[in-house]
PDB file of C-alpha atoms and ligand atoms in Angstrom:
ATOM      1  CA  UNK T   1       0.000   0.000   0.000  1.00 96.00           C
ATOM      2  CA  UNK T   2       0.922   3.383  -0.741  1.00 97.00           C
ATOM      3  CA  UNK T   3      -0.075   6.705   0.630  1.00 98.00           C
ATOM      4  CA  UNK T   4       0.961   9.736  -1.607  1.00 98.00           C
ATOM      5  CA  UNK T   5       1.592  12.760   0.498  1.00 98.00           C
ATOM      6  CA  UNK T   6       1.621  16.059  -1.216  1.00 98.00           C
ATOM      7  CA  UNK T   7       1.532  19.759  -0.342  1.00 98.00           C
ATOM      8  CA  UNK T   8       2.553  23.113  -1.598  1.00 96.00           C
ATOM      9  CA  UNK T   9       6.048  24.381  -1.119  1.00 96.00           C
ATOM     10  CA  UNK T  10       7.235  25.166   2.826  1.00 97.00           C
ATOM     11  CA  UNK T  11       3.526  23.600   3.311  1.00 98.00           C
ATOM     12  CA  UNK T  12       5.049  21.016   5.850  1.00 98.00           C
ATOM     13  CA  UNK T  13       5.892  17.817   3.769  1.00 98.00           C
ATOM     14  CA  UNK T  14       9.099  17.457   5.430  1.00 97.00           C
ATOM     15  CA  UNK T  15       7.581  18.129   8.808  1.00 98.00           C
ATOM     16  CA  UNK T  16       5.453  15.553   7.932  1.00 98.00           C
ATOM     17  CA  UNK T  17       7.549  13.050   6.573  1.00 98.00           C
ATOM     18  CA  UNK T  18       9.289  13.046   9.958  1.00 98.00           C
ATOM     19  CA  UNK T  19       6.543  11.774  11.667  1.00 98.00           C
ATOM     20  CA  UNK T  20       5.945   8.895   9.456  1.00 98.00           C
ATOM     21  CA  UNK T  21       9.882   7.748   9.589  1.00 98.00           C
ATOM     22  CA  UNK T  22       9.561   8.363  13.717  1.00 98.00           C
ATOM     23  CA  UNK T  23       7.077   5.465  13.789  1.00 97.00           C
ATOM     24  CA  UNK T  24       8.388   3.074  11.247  1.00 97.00           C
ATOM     25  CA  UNK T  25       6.913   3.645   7.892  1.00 98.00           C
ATOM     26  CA  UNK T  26       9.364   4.042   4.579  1.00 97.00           C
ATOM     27  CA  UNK T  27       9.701   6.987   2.760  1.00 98.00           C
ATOM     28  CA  UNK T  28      10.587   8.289  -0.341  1.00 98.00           C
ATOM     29  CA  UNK T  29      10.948  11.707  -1.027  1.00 97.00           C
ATOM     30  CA  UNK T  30      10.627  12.883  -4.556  1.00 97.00           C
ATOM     31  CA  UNK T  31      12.515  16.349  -3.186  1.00 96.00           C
ATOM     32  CA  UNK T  32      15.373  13.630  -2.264  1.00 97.00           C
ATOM     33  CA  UNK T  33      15.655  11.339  -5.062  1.00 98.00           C
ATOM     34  CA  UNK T  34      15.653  14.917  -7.996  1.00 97.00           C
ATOM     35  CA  UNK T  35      18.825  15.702  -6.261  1.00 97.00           C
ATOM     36  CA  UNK T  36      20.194  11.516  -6.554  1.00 97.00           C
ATOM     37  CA  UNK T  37      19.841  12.486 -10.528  1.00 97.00           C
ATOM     38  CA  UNK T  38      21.780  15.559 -10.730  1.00 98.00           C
ATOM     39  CA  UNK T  39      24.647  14.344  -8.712  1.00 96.00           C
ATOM     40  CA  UNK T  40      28.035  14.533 -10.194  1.00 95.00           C
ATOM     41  CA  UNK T  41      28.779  11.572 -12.816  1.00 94.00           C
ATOM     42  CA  UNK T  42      24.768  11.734 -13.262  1.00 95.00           C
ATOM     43  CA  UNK T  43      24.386  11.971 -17.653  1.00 96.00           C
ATOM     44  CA  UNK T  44      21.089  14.562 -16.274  1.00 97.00           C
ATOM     45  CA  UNK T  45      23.838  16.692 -14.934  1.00 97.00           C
ATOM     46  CA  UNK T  46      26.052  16.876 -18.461  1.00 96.00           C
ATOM     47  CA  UNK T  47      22.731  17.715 -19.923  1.00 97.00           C
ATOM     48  CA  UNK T  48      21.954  20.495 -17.668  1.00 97.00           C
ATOM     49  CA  UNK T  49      25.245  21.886 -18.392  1.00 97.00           C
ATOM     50  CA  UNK T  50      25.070  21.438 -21.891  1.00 96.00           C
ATOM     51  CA  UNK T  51      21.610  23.120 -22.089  1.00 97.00           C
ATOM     52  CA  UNK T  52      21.762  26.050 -19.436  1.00 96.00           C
ATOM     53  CA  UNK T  53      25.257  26.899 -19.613  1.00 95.00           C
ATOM     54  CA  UNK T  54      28.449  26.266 -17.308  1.00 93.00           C
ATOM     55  CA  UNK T  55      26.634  29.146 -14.972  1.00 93.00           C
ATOM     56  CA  UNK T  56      24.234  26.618 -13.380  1.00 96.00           C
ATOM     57  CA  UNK T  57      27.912  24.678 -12.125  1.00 97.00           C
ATOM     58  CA  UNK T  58      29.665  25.306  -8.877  1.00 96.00           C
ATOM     59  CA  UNK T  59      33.215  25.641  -9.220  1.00 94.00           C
ATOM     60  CA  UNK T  60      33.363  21.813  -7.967  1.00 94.00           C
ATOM     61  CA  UNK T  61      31.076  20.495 -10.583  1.00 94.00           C
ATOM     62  CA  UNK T  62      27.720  20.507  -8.642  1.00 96.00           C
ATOM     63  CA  UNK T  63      24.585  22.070 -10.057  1.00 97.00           C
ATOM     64  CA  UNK T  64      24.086  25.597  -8.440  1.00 96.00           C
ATOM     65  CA  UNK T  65      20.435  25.000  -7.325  1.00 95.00           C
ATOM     66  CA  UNK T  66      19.656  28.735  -7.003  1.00 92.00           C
ATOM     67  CA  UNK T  67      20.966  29.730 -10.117  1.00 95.00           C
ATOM     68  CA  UNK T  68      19.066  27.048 -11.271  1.00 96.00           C
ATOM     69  CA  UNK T  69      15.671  27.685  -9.647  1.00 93.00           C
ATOM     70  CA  UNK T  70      15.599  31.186 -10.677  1.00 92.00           C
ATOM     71  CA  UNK T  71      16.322  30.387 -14.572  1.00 94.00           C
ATOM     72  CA  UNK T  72      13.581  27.887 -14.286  1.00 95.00           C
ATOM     73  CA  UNK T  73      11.043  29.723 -12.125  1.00 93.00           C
ATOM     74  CA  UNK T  74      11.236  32.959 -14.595  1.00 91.00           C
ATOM     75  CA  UNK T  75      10.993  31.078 -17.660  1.00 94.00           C
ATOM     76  CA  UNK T  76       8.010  28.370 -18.586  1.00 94.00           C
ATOM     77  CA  UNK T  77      10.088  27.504 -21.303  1.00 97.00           C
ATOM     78  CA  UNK T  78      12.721  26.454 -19.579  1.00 97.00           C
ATOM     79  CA  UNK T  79      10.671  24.993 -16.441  1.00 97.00           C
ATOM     80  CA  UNK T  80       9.611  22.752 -19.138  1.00 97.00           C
ATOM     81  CA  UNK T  81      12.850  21.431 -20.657  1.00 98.00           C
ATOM     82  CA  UNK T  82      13.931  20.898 -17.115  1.00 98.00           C
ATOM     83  CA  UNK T  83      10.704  18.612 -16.174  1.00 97.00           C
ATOM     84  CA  UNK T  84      10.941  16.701 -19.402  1.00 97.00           C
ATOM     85  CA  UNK T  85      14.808  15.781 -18.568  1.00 97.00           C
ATOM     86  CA  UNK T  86      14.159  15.110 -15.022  1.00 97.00           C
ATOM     87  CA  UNK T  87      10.535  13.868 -13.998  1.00 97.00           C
ATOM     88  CA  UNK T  88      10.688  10.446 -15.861  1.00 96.00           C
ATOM     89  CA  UNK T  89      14.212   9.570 -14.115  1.00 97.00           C
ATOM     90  CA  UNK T  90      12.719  10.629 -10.968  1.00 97.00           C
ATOM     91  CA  UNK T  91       9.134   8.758 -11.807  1.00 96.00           C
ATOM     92  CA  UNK T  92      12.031   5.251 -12.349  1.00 96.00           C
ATOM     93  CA  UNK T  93      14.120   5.626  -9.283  1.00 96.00           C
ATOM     94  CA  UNK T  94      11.395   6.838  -6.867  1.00 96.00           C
ATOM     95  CA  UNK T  95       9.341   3.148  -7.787  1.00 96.00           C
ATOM     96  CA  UNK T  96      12.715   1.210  -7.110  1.00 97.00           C
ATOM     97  CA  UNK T  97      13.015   2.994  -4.009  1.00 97.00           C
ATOM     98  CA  UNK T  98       9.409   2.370  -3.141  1.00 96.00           C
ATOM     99  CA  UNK T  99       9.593  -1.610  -3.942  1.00 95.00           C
ATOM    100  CA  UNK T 100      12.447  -2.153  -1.622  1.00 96.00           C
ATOM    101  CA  UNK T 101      10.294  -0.646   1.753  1.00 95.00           C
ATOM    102  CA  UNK T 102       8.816  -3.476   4.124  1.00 94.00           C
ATOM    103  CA  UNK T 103       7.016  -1.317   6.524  1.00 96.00           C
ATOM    104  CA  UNK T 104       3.210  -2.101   6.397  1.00 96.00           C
ATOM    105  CA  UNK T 105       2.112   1.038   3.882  1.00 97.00           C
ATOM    106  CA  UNK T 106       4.899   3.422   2.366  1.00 98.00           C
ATOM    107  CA  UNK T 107       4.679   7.039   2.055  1.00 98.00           C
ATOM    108  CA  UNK T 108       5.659   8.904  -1.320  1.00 98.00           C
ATOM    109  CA  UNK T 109       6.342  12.398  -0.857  1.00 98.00           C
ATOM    110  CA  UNK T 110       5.843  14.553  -3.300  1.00 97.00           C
ATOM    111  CA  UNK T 111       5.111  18.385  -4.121  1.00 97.00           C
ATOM    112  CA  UNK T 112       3.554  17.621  -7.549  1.00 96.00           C
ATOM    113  CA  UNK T 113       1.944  14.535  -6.855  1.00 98.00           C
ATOM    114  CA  UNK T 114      -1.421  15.846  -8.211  1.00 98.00           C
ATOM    115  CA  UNK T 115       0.226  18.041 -10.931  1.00 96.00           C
ATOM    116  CA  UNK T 116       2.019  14.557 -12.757  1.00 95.00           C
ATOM    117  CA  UNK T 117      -0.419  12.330 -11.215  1.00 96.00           C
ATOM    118  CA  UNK T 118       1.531  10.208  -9.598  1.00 96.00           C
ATOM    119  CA  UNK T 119      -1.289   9.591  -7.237  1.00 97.00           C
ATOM    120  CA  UNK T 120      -3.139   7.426  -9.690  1.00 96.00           C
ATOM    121  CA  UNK T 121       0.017   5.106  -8.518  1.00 94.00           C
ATOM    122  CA  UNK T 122      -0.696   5.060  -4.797  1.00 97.00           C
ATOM    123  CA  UNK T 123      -3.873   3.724  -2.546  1.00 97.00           C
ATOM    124  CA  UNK T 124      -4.599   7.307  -1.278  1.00 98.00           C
ATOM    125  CA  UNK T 125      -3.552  10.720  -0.721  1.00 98.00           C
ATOM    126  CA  UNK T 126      -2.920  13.186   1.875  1.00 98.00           C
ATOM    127  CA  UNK T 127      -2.743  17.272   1.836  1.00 98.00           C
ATOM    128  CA  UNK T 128      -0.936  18.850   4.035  1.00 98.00           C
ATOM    129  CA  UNK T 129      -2.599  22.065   3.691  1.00 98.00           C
ATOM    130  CA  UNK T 130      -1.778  25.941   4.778  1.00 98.00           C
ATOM    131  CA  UNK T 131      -3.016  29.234   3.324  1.00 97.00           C
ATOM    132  CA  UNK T 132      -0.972  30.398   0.840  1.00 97.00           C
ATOM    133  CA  UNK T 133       0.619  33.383   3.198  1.00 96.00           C
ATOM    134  CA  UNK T 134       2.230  30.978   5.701  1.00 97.00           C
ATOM    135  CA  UNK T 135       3.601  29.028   2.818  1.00 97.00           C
ATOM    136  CA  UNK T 136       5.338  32.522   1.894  1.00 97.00           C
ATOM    137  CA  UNK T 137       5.660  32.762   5.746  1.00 97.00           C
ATOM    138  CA  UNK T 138       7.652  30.034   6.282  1.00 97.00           C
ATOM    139  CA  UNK T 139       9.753  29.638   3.201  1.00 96.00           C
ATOM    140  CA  UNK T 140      11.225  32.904   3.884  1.00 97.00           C
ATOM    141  CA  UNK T 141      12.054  31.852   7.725  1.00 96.00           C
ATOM    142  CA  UNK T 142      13.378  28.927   6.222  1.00 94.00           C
ATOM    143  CA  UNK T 143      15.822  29.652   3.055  1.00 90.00           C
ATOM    144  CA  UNK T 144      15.990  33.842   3.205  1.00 89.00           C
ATOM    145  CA  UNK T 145      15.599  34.512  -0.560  1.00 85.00           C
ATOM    146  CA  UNK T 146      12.864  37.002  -1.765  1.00 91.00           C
ATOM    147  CA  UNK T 147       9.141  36.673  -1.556  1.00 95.00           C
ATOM    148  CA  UNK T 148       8.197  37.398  -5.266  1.00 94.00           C
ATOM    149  CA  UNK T 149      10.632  34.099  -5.837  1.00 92.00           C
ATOM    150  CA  UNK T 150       8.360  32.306  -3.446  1.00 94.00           C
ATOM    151  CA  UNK T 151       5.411  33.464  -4.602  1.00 96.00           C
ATOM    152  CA  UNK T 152       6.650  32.770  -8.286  1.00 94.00           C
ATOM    153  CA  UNK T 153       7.001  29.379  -7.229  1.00 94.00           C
ATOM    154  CA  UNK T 154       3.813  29.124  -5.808  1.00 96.00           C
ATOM    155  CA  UNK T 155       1.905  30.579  -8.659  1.00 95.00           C
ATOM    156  CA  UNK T 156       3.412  27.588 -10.636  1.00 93.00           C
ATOM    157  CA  UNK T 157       1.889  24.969  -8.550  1.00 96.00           C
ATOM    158  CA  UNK T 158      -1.714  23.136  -8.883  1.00 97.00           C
ATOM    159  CA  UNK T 159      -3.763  26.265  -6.758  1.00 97.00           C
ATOM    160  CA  UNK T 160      -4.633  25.129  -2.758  1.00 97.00           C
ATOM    161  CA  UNK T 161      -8.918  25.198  -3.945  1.00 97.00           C
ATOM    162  CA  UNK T 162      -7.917  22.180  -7.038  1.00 98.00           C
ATOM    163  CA  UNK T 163      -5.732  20.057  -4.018  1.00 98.00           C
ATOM    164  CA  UNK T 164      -8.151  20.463  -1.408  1.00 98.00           C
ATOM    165  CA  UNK T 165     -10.713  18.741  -4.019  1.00 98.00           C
ATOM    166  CA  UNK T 166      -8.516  16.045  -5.025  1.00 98.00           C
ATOM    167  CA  UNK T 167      -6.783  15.257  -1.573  1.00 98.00           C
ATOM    168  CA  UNK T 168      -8.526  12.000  -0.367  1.00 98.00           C
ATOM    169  CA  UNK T 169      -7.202  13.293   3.339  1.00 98.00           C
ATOM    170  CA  UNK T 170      -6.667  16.872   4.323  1.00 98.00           C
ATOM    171  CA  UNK T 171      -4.135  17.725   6.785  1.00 98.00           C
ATOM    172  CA  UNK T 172      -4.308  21.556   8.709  1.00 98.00           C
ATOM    173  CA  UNK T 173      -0.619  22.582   9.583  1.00 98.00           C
ATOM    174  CA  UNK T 174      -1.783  26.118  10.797  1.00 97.00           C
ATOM    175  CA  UNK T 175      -1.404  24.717  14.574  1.00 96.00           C
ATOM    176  CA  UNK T 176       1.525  23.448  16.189  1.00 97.00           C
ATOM    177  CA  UNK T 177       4.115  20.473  15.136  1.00 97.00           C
ATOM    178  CA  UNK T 178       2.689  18.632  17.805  1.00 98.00           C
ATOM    179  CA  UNK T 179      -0.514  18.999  16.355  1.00 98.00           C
ATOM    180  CA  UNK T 180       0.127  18.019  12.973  1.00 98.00           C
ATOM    181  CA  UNK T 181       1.704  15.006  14.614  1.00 98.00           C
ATOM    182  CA  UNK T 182      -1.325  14.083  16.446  1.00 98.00           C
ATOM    183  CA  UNK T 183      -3.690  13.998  12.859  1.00 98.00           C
ATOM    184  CA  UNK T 184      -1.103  12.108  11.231  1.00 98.00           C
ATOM    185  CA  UNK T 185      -0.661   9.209  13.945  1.00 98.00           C
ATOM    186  CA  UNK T 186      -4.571   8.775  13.979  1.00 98.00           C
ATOM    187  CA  UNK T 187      -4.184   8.641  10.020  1.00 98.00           C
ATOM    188  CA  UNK T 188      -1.240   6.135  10.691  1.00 98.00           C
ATOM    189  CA  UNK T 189      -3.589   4.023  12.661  1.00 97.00           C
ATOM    190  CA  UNK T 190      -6.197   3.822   9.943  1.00 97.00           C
ATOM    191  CA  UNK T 191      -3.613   2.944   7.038  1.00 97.00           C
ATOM    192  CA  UNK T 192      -2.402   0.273   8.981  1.00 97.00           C
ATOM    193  CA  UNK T 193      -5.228  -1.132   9.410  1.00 96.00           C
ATOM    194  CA  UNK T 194      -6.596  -0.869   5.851  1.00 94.00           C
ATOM    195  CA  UNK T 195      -3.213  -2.187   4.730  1.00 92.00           C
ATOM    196  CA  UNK T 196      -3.678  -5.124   6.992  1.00 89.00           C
ATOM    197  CA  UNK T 197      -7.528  -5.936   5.625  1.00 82.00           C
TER     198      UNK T 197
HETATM  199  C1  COD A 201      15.115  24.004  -9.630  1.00 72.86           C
HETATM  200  C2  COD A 201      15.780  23.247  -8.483  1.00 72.86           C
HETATM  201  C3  COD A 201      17.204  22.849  -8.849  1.00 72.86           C
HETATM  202  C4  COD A 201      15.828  24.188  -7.245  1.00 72.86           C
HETATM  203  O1  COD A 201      16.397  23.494  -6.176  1.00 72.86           O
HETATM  204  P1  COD A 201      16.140  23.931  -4.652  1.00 72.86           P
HETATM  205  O2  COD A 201      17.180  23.206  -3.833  1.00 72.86           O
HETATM  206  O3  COD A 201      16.114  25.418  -4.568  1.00 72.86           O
HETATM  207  O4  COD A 201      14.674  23.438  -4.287  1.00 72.86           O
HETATM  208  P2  COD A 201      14.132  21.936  -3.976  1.00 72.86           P
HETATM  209  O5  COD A 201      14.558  20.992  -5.035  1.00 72.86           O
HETATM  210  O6  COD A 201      14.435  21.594  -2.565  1.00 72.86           O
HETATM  211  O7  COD A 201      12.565  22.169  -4.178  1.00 72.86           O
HETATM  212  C5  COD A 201      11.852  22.963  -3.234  1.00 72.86           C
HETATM  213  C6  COD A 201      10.423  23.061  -3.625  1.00 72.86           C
HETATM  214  O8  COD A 201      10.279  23.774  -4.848  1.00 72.86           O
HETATM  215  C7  COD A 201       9.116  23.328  -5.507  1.00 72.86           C
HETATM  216  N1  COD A 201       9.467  22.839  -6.857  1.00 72.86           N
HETATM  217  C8  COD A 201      10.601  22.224  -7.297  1.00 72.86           C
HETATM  218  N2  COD A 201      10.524  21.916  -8.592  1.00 72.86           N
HETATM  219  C9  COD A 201       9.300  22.339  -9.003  1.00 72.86           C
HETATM  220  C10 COD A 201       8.619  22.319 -10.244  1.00 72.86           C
HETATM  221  N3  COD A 201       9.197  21.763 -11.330  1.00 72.86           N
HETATM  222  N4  COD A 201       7.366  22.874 -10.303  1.00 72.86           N
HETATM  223  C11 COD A 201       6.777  23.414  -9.226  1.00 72.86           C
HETATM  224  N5  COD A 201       7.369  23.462  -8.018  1.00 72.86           N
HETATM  225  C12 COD A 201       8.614  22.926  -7.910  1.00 72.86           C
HETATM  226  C13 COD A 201       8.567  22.174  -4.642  1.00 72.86           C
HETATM  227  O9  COD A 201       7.586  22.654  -3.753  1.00 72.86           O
HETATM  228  C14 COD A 201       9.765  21.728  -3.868  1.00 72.86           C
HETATM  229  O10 COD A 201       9.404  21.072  -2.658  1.00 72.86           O
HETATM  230  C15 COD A 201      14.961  21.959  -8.117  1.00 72.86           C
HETATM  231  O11 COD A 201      13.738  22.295  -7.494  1.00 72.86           O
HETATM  232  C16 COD A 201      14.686  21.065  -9.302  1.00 72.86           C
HETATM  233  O12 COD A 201      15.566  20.359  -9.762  1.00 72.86           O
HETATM  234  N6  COD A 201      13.411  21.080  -9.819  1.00 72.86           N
HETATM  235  C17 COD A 201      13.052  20.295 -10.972  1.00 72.86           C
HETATM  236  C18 COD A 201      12.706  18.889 -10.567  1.00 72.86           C
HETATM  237  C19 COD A 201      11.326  18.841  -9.951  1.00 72.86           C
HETATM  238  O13 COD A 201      10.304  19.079 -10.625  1.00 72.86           O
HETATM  239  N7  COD A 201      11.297  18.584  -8.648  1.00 72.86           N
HETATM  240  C20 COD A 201      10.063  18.503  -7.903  1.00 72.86           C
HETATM  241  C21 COD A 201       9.900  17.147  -7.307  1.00 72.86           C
HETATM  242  S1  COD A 201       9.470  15.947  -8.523  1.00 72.86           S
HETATM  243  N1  ATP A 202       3.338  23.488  12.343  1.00 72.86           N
HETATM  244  C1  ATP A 202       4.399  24.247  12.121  1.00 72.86           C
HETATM  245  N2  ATP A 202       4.623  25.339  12.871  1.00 72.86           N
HETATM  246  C2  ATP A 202       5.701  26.134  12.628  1.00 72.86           C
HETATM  247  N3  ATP A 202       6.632  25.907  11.679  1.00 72.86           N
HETATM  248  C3  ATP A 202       6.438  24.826  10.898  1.00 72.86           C
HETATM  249  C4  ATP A 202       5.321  23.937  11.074  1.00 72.86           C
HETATM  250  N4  ATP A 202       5.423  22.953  10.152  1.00 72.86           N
HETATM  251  C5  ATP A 202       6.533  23.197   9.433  1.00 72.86           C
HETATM  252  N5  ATP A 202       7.147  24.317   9.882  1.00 72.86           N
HETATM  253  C6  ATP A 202       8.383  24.936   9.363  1.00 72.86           C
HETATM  254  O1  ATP A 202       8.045  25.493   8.088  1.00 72.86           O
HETATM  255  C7  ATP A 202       9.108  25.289   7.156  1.00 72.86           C
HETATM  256  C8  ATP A 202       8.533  24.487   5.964  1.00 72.86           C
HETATM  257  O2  ATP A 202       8.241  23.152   6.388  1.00 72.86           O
HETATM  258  P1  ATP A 202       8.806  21.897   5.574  1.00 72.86           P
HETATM  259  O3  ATP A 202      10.247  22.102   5.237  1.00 72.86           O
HETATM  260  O4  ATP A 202       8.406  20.660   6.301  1.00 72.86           O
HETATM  261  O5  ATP A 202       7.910  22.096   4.247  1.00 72.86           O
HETATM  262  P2  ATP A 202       7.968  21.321   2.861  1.00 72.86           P
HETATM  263  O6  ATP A 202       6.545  21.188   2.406  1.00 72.86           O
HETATM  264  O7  ATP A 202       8.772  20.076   2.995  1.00 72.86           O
HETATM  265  O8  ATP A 202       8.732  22.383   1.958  1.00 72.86           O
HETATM  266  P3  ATP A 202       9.373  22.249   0.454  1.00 72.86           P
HETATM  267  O9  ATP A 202       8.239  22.068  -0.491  1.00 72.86           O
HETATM  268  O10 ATP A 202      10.048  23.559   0.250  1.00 72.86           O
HETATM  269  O11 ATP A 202      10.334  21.100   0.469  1.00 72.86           O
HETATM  270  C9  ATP A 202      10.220  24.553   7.914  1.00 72.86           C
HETATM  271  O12 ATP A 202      11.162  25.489   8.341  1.00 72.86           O
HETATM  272  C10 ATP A 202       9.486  23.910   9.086  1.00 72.86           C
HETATM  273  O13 ATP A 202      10.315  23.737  10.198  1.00 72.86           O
END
């Protein structure tokens, strides 16, 4: 069984994630495996290269992921080159990853699970859901950079009204960690049992 987990940038994926891993479930995070593809020696990196430019290198050969997310995050264009190159590679090693888990459901996360719909490949879904403004919010606490980047970024997601319709299970992270932690162990109770019937 798998449970798709999904959520707007700085929305709380991560925070979520956590909680899973604390009580014993596998997890793959799509956020995790598109860096595995770029890493140095990775043909996705040459390509990168080859089509951006040396600029989106470091001066040790790794892809400058700023650089990077502003090129793509200004230009459609270019957003779209990138997905092409990267989602099916990430689509191949995130299914490896998820066949090798032996905990009783696994958990894919993943910020565009509804946008590729990748949850037409898992048993259900969760949201993990915050206005827009605290996505901003936290972002900024989190990384610095500028809001109009964050907001950019946002803007370029499925919008929160289209998720909240699709989401089979709708998570509030406006409260505290410990709350959010307390709705996903009673959701962790249920999958368990479903995956066990
Ligand atoms: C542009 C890159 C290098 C910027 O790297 P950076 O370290 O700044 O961000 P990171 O990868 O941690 O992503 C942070 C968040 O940005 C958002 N985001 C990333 N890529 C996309 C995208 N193609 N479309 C919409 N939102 C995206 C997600 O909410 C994600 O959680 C990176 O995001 C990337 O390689 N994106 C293309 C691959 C992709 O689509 N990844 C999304 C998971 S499948
Ligand atoms: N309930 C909460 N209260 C306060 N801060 C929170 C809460 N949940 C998450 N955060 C903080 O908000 C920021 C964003 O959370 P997190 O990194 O889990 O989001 P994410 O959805 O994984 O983001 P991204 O899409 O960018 O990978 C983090 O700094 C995290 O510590």
């Amino acid at each position: 069984m798998i449970v798709g987990l999904t959520g707007g940038i700085g929305s709380g994926k991560s925070a979520a994630m956590a909680v899973f891993e604390k009580l014993g479930i596998g997890c793959v995070d799509a956020d995790v495996v598109a860096r595995e593809v770029v890493e140095p020696g990775q043909p996705a990196l040459s390509a990168i290269a080859d089509h951006f430019g040396e600029d989106v290198l470091t001066e040790d050969g790794l892809l400058d992921r700023a650089t990077l997310r502003h090129r793509i995050f200004s230009d459609p264009d270019e957003k779209r080159w990138l997905e092409g190159l990267l989602h099916p590679l990430i689509r191949t090693e995130m299914q490896r990853q998820l066949a090798a888990q032996s905990s009783p459901y696994s958990v894919l996360v993943a910020p565009l699970l509804f946008e590729n719909d990748l949850d037409r490949g898992c048993d259900t879904s969760v949201l993990i859901d915050v206005p827009e403004s605290v996505q901003v919010e936290r972002v900024l606490a989190r990384d610095g950079g500028s809001e109009e980047q964050a907001w950019a970024i946002i803007r370029q997601q499925m919008p929160r009204e289209e998720k909240l319709k699709r989401a089979d299970h709708v998570v509030s992270n406006m409260g505290s960690l410990a709350e959010l932690e307390s709705q996903l162990v009673a959701l962790h109770k249920r999958f368990v049992a479903q995956s066990a019937s």
